[in-house]
mmCIF file of C-alpha atoms in Angstrom:
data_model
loop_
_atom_site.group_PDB
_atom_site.id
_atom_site.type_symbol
_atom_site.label_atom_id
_atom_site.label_comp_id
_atom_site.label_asym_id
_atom_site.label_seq_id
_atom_site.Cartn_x
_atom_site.Cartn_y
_atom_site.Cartn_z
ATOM 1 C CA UNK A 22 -15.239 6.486 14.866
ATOM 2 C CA UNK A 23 -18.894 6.307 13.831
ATOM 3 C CA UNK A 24 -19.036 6.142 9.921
ATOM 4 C CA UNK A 25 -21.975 8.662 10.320
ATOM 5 C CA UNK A 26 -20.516 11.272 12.670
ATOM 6 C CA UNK A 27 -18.656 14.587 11.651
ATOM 7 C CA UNK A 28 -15.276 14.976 12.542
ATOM 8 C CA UNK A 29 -14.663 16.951 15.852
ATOM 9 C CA UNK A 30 -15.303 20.778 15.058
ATOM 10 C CA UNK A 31 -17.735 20.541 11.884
ATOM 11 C CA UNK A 32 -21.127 20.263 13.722
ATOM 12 C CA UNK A 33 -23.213 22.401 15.909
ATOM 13 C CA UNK A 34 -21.723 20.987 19.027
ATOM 14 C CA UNK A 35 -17.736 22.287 19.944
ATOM 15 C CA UNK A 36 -17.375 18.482 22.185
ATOM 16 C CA UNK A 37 -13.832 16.468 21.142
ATOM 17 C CA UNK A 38 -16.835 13.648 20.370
ATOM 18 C CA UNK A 39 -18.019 13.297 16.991
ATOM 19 C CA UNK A 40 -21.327 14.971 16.400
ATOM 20 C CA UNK A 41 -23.730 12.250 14.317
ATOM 21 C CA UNK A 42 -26.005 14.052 11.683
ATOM 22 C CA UNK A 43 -28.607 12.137 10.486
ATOM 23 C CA UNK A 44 -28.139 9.776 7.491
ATOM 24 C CA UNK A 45 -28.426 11.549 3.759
ATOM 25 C CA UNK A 46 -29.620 10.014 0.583
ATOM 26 C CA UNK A 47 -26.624 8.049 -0.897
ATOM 27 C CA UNK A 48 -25.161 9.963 -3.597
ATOM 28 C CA UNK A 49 -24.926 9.357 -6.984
ATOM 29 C CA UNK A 50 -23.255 10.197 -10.090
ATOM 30 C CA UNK A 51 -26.244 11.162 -12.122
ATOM 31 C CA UNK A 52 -27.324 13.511 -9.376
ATOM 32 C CA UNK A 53 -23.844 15.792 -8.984
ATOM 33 C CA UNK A 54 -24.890 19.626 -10.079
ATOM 34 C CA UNK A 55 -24.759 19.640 -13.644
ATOM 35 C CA UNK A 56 -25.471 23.675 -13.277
ATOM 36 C CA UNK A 57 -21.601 24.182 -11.750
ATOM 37 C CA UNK A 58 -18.083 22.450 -11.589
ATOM 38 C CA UNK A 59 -18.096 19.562 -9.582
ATOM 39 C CA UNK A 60 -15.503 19.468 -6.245
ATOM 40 C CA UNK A 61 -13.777 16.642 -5.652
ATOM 41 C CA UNK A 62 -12.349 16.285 -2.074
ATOM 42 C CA UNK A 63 -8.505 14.445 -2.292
ATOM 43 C CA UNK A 64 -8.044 11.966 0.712
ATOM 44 C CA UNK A 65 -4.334 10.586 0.662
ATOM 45 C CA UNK A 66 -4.506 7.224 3.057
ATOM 46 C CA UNK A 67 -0.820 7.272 2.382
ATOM 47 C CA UNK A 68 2.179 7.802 4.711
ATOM 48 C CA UNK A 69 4.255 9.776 1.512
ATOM 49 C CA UNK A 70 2.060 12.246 0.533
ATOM 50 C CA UNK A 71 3.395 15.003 -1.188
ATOM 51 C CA UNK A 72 0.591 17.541 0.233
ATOM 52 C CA UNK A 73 -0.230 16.693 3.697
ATOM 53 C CA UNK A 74 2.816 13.972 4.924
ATOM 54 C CA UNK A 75 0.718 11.457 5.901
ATOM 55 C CA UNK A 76 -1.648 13.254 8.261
ATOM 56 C CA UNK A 77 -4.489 11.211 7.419
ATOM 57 C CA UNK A 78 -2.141 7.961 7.297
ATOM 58 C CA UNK A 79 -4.945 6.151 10.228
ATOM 59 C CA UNK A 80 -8.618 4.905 9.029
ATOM 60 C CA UNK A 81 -10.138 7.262 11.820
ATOM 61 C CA UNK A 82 -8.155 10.283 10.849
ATOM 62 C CA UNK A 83 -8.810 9.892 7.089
ATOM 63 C CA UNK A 84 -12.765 9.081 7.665
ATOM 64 C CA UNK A 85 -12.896 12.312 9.798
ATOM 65 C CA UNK A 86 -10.666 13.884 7.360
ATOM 66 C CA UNK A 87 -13.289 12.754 4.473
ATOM 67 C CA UNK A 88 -16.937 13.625 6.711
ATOM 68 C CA UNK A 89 -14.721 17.219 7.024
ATOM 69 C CA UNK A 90 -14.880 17.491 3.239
ATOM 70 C CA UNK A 91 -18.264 16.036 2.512
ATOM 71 C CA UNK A 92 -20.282 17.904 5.167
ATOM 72 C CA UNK A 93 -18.270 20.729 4.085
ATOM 73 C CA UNK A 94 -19.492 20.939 0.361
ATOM 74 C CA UNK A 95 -17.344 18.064 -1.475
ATOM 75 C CA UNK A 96 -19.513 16.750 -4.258
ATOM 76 C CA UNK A 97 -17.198 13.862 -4.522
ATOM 77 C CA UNK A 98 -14.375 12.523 -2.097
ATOM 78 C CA UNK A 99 -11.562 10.877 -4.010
ATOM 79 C CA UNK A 100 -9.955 8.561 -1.996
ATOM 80 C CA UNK A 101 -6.405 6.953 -2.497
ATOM 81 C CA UNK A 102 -4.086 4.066 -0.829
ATOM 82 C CA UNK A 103 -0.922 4.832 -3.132
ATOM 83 C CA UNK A 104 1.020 8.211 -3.472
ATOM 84 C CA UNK A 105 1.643 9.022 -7.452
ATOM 85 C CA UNK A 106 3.757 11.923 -6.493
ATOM 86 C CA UNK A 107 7.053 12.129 -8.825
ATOM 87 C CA UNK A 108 9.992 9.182 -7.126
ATOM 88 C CA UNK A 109 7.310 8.104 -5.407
ATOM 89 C CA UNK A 110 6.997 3.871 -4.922
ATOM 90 C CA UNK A 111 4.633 1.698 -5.562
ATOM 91 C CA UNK A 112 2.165 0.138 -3.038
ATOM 92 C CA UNK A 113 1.320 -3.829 -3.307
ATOM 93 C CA UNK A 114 -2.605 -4.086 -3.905
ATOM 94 C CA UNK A 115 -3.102 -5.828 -0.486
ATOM 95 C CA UNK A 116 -1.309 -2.937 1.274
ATOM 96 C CA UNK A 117 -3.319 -0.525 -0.477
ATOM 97 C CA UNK A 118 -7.006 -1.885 -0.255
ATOM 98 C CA UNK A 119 -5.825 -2.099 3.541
ATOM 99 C CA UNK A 120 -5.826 1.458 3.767
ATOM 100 C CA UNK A 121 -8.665 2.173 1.438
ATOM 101 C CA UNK A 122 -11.931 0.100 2.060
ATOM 102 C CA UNK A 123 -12.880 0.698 5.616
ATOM 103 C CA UNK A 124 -12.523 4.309 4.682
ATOM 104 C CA UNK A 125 -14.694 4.212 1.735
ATOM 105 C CA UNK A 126 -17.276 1.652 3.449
ATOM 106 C CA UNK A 127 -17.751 4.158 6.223
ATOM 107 C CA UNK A 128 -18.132 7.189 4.137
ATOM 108 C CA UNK A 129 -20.642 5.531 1.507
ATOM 109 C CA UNK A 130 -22.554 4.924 4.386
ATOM 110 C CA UNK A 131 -22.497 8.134 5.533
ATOM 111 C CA UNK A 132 -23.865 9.194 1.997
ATOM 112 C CA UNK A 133 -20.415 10.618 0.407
ATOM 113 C CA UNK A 134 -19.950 9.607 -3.814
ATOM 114 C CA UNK A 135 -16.554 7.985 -3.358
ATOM 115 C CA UNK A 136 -13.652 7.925 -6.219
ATOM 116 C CA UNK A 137 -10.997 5.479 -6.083
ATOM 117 C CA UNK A 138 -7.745 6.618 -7.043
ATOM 118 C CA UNK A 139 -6.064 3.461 -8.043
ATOM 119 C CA UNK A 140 -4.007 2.097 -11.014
ATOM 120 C CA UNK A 141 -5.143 -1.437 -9.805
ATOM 121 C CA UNK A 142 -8.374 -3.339 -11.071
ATOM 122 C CA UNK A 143 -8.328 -5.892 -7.829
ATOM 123 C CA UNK A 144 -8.480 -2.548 -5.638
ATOM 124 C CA UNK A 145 -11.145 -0.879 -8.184
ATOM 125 C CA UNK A 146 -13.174 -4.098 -7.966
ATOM 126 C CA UNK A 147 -13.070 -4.433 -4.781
ATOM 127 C CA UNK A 148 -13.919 -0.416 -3.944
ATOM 128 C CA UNK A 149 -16.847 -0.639 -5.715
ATOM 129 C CA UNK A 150 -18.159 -3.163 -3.889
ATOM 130 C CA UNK A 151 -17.482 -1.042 -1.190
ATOM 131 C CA UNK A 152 -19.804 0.957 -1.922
ATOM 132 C CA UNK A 153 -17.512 3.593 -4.593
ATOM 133 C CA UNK A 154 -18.915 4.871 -7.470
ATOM 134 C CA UNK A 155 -16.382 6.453 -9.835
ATOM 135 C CA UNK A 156 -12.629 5.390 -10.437
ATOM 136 C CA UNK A 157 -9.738 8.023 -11.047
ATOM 137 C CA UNK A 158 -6.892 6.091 -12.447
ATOM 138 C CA UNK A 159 -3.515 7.836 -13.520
ATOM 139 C CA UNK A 160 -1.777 4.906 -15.855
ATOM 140 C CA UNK A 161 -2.475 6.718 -18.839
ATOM 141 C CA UNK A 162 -0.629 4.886 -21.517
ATOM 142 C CA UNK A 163 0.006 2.159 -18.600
ATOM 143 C CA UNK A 164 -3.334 1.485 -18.025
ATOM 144 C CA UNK A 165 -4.166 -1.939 -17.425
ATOM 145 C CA UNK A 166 -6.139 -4.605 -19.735
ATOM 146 C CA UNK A 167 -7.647 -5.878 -16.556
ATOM 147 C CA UNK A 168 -9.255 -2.498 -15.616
ATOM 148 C CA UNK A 169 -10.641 -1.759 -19.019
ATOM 149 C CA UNK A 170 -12.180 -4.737 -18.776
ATOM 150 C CA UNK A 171 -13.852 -4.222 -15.328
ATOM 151 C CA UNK A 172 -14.745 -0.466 -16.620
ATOM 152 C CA UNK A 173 -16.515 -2.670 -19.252
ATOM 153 C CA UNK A 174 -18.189 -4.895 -17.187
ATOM 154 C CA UNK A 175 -19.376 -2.894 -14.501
ATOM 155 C CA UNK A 176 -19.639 0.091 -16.461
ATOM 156 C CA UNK A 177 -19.198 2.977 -14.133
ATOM 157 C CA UNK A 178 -17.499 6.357 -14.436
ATOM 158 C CA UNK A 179 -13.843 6.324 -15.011
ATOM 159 C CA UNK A 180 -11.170 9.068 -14.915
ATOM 160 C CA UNK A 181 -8.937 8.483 -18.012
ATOM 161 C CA UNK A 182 -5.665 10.686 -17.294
ATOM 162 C CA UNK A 183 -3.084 11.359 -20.025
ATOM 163 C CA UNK A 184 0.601 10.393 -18.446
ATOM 164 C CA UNK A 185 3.304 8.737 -19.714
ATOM 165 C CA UNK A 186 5.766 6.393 -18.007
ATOM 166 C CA UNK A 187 5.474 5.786 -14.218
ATOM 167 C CA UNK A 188 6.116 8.135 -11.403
ATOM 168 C CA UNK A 189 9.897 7.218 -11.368
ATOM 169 C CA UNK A 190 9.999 8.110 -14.873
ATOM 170 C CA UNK A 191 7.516 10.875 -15.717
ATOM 171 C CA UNK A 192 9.490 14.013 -15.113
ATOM 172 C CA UNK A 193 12.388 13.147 -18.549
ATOM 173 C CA UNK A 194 9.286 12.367 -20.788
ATOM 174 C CA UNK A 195 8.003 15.649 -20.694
ATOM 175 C CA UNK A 196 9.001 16.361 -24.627
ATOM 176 C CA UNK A 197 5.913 17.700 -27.106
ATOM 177 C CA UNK A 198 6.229 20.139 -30.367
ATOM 178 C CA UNK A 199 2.680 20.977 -29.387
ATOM 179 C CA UNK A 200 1.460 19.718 -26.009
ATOM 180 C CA UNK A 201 -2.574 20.514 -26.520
ATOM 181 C CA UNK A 202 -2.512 18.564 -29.460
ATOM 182 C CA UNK A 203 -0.523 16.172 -28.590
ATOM 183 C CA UNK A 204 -1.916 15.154 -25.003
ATOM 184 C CA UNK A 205 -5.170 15.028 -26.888
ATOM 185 C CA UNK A 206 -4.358 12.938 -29.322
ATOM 186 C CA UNK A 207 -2.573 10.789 -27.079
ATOM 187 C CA UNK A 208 -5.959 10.444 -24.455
ATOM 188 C CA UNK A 209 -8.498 9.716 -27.988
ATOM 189 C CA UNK A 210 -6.166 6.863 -28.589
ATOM 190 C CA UNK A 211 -6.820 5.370 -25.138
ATOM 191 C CA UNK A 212 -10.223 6.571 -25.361
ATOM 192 C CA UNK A 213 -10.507 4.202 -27.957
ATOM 193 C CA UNK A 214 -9.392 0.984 -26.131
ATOM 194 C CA UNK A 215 -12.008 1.951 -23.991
ATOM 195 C CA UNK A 216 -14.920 1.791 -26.316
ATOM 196 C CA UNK A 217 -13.445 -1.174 -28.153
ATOM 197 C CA UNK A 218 -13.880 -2.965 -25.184
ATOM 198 C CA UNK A 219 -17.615 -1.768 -24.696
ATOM 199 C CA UNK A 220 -16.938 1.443 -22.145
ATOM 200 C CA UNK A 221 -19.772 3.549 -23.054
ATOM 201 C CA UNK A 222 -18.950 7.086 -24.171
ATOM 202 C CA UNK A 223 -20.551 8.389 -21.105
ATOM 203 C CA UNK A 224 -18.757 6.445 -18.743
ATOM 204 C CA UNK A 225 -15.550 7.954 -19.921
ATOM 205 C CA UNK A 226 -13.687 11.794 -17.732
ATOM 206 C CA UNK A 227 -10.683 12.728 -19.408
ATOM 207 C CA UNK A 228 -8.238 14.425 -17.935
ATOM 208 C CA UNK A 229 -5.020 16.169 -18.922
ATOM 209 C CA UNK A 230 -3.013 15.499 -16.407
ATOM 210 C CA UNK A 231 -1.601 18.758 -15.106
ATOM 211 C CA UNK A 232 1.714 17.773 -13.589
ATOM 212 C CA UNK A 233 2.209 14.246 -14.797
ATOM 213 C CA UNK A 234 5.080 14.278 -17.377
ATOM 214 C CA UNK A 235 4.475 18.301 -18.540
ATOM 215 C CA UNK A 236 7.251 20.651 -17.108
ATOM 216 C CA UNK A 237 5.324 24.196 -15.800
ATOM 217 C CA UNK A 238 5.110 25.989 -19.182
ATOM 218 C CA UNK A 239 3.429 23.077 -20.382
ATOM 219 C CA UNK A 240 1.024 22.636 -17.531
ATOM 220 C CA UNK A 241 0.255 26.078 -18.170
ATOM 221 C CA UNK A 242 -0.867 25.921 -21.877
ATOM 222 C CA UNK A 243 -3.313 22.905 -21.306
ATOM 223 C CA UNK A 244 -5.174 25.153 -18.358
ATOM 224 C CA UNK A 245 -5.629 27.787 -20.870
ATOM 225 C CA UNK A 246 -6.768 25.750 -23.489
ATOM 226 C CA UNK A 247 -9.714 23.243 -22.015
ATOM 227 C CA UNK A 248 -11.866 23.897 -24.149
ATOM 228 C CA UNK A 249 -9.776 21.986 -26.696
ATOM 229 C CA UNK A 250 -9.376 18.863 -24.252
ATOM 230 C CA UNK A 251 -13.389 19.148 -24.199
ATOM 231 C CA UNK A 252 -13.729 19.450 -27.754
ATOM 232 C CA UNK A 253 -13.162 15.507 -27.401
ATOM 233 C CA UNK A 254 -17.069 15.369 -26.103
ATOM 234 C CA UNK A 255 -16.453 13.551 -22.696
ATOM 235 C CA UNK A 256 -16.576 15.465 -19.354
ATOM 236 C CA UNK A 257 -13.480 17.255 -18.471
ATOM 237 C CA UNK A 258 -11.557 16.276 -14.467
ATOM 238 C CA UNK A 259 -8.595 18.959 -13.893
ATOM 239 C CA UNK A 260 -6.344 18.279 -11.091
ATOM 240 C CA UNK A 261 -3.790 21.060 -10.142
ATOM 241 C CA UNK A 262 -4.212 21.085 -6.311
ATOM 242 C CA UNK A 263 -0.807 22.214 -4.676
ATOM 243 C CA UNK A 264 1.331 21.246 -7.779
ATOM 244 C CA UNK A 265 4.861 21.919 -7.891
ATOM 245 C CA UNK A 266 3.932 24.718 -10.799
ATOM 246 C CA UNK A 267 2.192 26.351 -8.546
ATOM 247 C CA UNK A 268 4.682 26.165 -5.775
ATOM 248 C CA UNK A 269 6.966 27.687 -8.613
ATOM 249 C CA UNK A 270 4.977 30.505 -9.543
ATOM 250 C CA UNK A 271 4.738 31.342 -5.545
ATOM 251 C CA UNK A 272 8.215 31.251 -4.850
ATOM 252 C CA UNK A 273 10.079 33.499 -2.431
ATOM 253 C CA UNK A 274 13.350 34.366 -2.168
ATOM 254 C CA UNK A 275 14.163 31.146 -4.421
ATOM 255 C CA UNK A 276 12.173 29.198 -2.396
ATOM 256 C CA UNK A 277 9.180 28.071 -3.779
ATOM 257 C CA UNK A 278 5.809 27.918 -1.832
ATOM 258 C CA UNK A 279 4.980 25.125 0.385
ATOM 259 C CA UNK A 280 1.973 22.704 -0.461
ATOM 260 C CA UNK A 281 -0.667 23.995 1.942
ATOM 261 C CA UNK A 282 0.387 27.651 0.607
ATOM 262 C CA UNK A 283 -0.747 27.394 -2.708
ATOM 263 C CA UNK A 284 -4.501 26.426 -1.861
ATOM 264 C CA UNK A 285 -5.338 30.378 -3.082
ATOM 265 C CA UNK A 286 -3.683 29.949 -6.199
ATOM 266 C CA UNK A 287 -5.619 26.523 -6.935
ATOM 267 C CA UNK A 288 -8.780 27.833 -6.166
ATOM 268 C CA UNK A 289 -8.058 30.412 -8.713
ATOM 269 C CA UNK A 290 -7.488 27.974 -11.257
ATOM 270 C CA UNK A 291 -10.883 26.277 -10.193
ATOM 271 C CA UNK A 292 -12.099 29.663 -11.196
ATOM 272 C CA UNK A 293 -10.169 29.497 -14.186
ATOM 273 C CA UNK A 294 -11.108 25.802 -14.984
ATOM 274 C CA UNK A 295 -14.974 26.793 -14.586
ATOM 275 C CA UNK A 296 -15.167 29.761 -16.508
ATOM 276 C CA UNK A 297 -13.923 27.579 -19.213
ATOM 277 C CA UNK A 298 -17.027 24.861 -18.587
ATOM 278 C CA UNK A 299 -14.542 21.848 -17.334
ATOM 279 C CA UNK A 300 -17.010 19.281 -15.487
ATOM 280 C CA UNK A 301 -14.976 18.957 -12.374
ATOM 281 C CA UNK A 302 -11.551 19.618 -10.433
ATOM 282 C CA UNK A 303 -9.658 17.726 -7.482
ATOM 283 C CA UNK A 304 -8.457 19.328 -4.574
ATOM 284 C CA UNK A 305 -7.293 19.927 -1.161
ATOM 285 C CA UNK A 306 -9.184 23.065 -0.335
ATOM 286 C CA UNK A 307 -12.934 22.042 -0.973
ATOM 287 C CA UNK A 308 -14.431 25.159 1.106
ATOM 288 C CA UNK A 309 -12.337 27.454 -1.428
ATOM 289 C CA UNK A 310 -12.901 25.798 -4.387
ATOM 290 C CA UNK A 311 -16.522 25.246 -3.643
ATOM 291 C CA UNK A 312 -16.606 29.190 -3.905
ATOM 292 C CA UNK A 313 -14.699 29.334 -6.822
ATOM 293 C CA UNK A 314 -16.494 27.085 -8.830
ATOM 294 C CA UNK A 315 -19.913 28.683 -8.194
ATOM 295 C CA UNK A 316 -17.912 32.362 -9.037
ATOM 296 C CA UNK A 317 -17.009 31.007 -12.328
ATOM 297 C CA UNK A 318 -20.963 29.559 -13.019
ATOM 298 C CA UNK A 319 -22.312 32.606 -12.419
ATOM 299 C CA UNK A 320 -20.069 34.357 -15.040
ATOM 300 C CA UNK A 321 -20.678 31.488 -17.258
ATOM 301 C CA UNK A 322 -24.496 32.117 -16.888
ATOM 302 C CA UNK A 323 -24.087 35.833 -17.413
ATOM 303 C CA UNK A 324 -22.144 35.646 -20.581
ATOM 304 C CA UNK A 325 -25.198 33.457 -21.712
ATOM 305 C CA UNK A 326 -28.013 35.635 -20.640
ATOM 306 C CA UNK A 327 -25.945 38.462 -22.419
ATOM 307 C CA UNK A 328 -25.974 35.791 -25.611
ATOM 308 C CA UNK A 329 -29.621 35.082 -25.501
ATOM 309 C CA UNK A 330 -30.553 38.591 -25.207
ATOM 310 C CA UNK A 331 -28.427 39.433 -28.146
ATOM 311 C CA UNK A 332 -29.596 36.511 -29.944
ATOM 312 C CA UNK A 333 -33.409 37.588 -30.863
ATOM 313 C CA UNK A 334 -35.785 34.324 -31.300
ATOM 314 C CA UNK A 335 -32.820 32.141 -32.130
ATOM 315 C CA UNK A 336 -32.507 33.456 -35.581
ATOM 316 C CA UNK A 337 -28.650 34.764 -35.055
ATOM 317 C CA UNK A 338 -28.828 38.395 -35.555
ATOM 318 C CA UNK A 339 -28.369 41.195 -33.331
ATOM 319 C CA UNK A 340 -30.552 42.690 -31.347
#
C-alpha cells in the first residue's frame, strides 16, 4: 500500500483502492494541542493482542489501520511489535523491529507523530531513525540501562510507566497500603535515574500504569486522583483502553464485557482523565475519545472563565 494513501473507506472516494491525500507537514511533538488532551492511536503489529487478536498482524493492514487513526483525528499513533498483555511472551528484538519499522517509515512519511511501544533500546534506536518521535516503554522498575542512556543521548520524549515485575509476573505484585502514594513514589525514583543520566525534565511522561500490577479497586483510585500523579511536574499519559477493569465493571450475567465493548466506557474515562488536566491518553477508539477529550477542555475552560471572573484584577477576592 502507498505510505500516503488512506485506508479503503476514509476518503472522499467509496473505491476498495486507497484514496492518496496530499502530503501534510510532518508532525511534531512541540506542535500537539497544548489547549486539549492529546489522543494517542494504539496499533498492535502483534499476532496476541489482547484487544483486537491480531487483526492488524500484516504491514499493509496495520499502515491502513494507522492512516485510519491519523486521518481520523489521532494526534499521535503508538505503534507496538510486542504484546504486554498479562501471560503474555516476549518477542526477540529482530522479530519485533520486523513488524514495526516499515509501519512507522510509511506513516512518518505520511506525516503521523509515531510512538514506539517497546521495552528494547535496539528497537527504540532504530524507530527513531525511522522516522518516530516519542517512545512509550512499560519496564517500569525493569527499565533498561541501555535505554536511559539512548533517552539521554538522543533526548526525545519518553513514556516512563510505573509497573513492577514482567507480564508473567505482574498480576501477584499488586500489594500497596496506599497505591497513589506509593506508585508515585515508586515513578520519582525512576524519574531520577533519568535525570542522573542527563534526561531533561521535559523529555520525561509519566504514567501510572492503569492495569499493570494494580487489581481494579486500585486502578480505580489512581484515575480519580491524577492530579496527584501530576503534582510530580511532568506531563501525565493514562492508558485504560479496553482494560480488564473495565470489562469487569461491564459485566453481564457473570460475564464480563468483551474488549471492543468497553470503547464507551474508555472514552468516558478520557473525559474523566481531561477534566482532571492529564496531557494525554492511549486508545483504541480515537474518533470517541477525540470527542471526549475536547468535552472535558471545554469544561476545563469554563471552570476557568468562572475563576477569572470571580477573581477581580488578580488580587484574590471575590467579585
Amino acid at each position: 500500500m502507498d505510505s500516503l494513501a488512506a485506508a479503503p473507506g476514509t476518503g472522499p472516494a467509496t473505491s476498495p483502492l486507497p484514496v492518496l491525500r496530499a502530503r501534510r507537514a510532518v508532525a511534531s511533538f512541540a506542535s500537539l494541542p497544548a489547549d486539549r488532551t492529546v489522543v494517542m492511536g494504539i496499533l498492535n503489529c502483534t499476532p496476541d493482542s489482547f484487544s483486537d487478536g491480531g487483526e492488524y498482524n500484516s504491514t499493509d493492514t496495520a499502515i491502513a489501520h494507522g492512516l485510519r487513526m491519523f486521518y481520523g483525528g489521532a494526534d499521535i499513533i503508538d505503534v507496538g511489535g510486542e504484546s504486554t498483555r498479562p501471560g503474555s511472551h516476549a518477542v526477540a528484538e529482530d522479530e519485533e523491529q520486523r513488524r514495526i519499522l516499515p509501519v512507522v517509515s510509511a506513516l512518518a512519511k505520511a506525516g503521523a507523530l509515531i510512538s514506539i511501544d517497546t521495552r528494547h533500546a535496539s528497537t527504540a534506536a532504530r524507530a527513531l531513525d525511522a522516522g518516530a518521535a516519542l517512545i512509550n516503554d512499560v519496564s517500569g522498575a525493569n527499565v533498561h540501562e541501555d535505554m536511559i542512556a539512548l533517552i539521554a543521548e538522543r533526548q526525545v520524549p519518553y513514556v516512563l510507566m510505573h509497573s513492577r515485575g514482567d507480564s508473567r509476573s505482574m498480576d501477584s505484585l499488586t500489594q500497596y497500603s496506599d497505591v497513589v502514594e506509593e506508585v508515585v513514589g515508586e515513578l520519582s525514583v525512576l524519574r531520577e535515574r533519568f535525570y542522573a543520566a542527563g534526561v531533561k525534565a521535559e523529555m520525561l511522561i509519566v504514567d501510572p500504569g492503569v492495569g499493570f500490577s494494580k487489581n481494579a479497586e486500585q486502578n480505580w483510585e489512581l484515575l480519580a486522583n491524577l492530579d496527584r500523579v501530576a503534582a510530580m511536574g511532568n506531563k501525565v499519559l493514562v492508558g485504560t483502553s479496553r482494560k480488564r477493569f473495565l470489562g469487569s465493571l461491564l459485566s453481564s450475567a457473570g460475564k464480563a464485557a468483551a474488549p471492543k465493548e468497553r470503547d464507551d466506557a474508555t472514552s468516558a474515562t478520557t473525559a474523566l482523565a481531561g477534566a482532571q488536566g492529564v496531557w494525554g491518553v492511549r486508545v483504541h477508539d480515537v474518533g470517541a475519545s477525540l470527542d471526549a477529550a475536547k468535552v472535558a477542555a471545554r469544561l476545563r475552560l469554563a471552570q476557568e472563565n468562572r475563576a477569572a471572573r470571580r477573581t477581580p484584577h488578580g488580587t484574590g477576592g471575590t467579585a
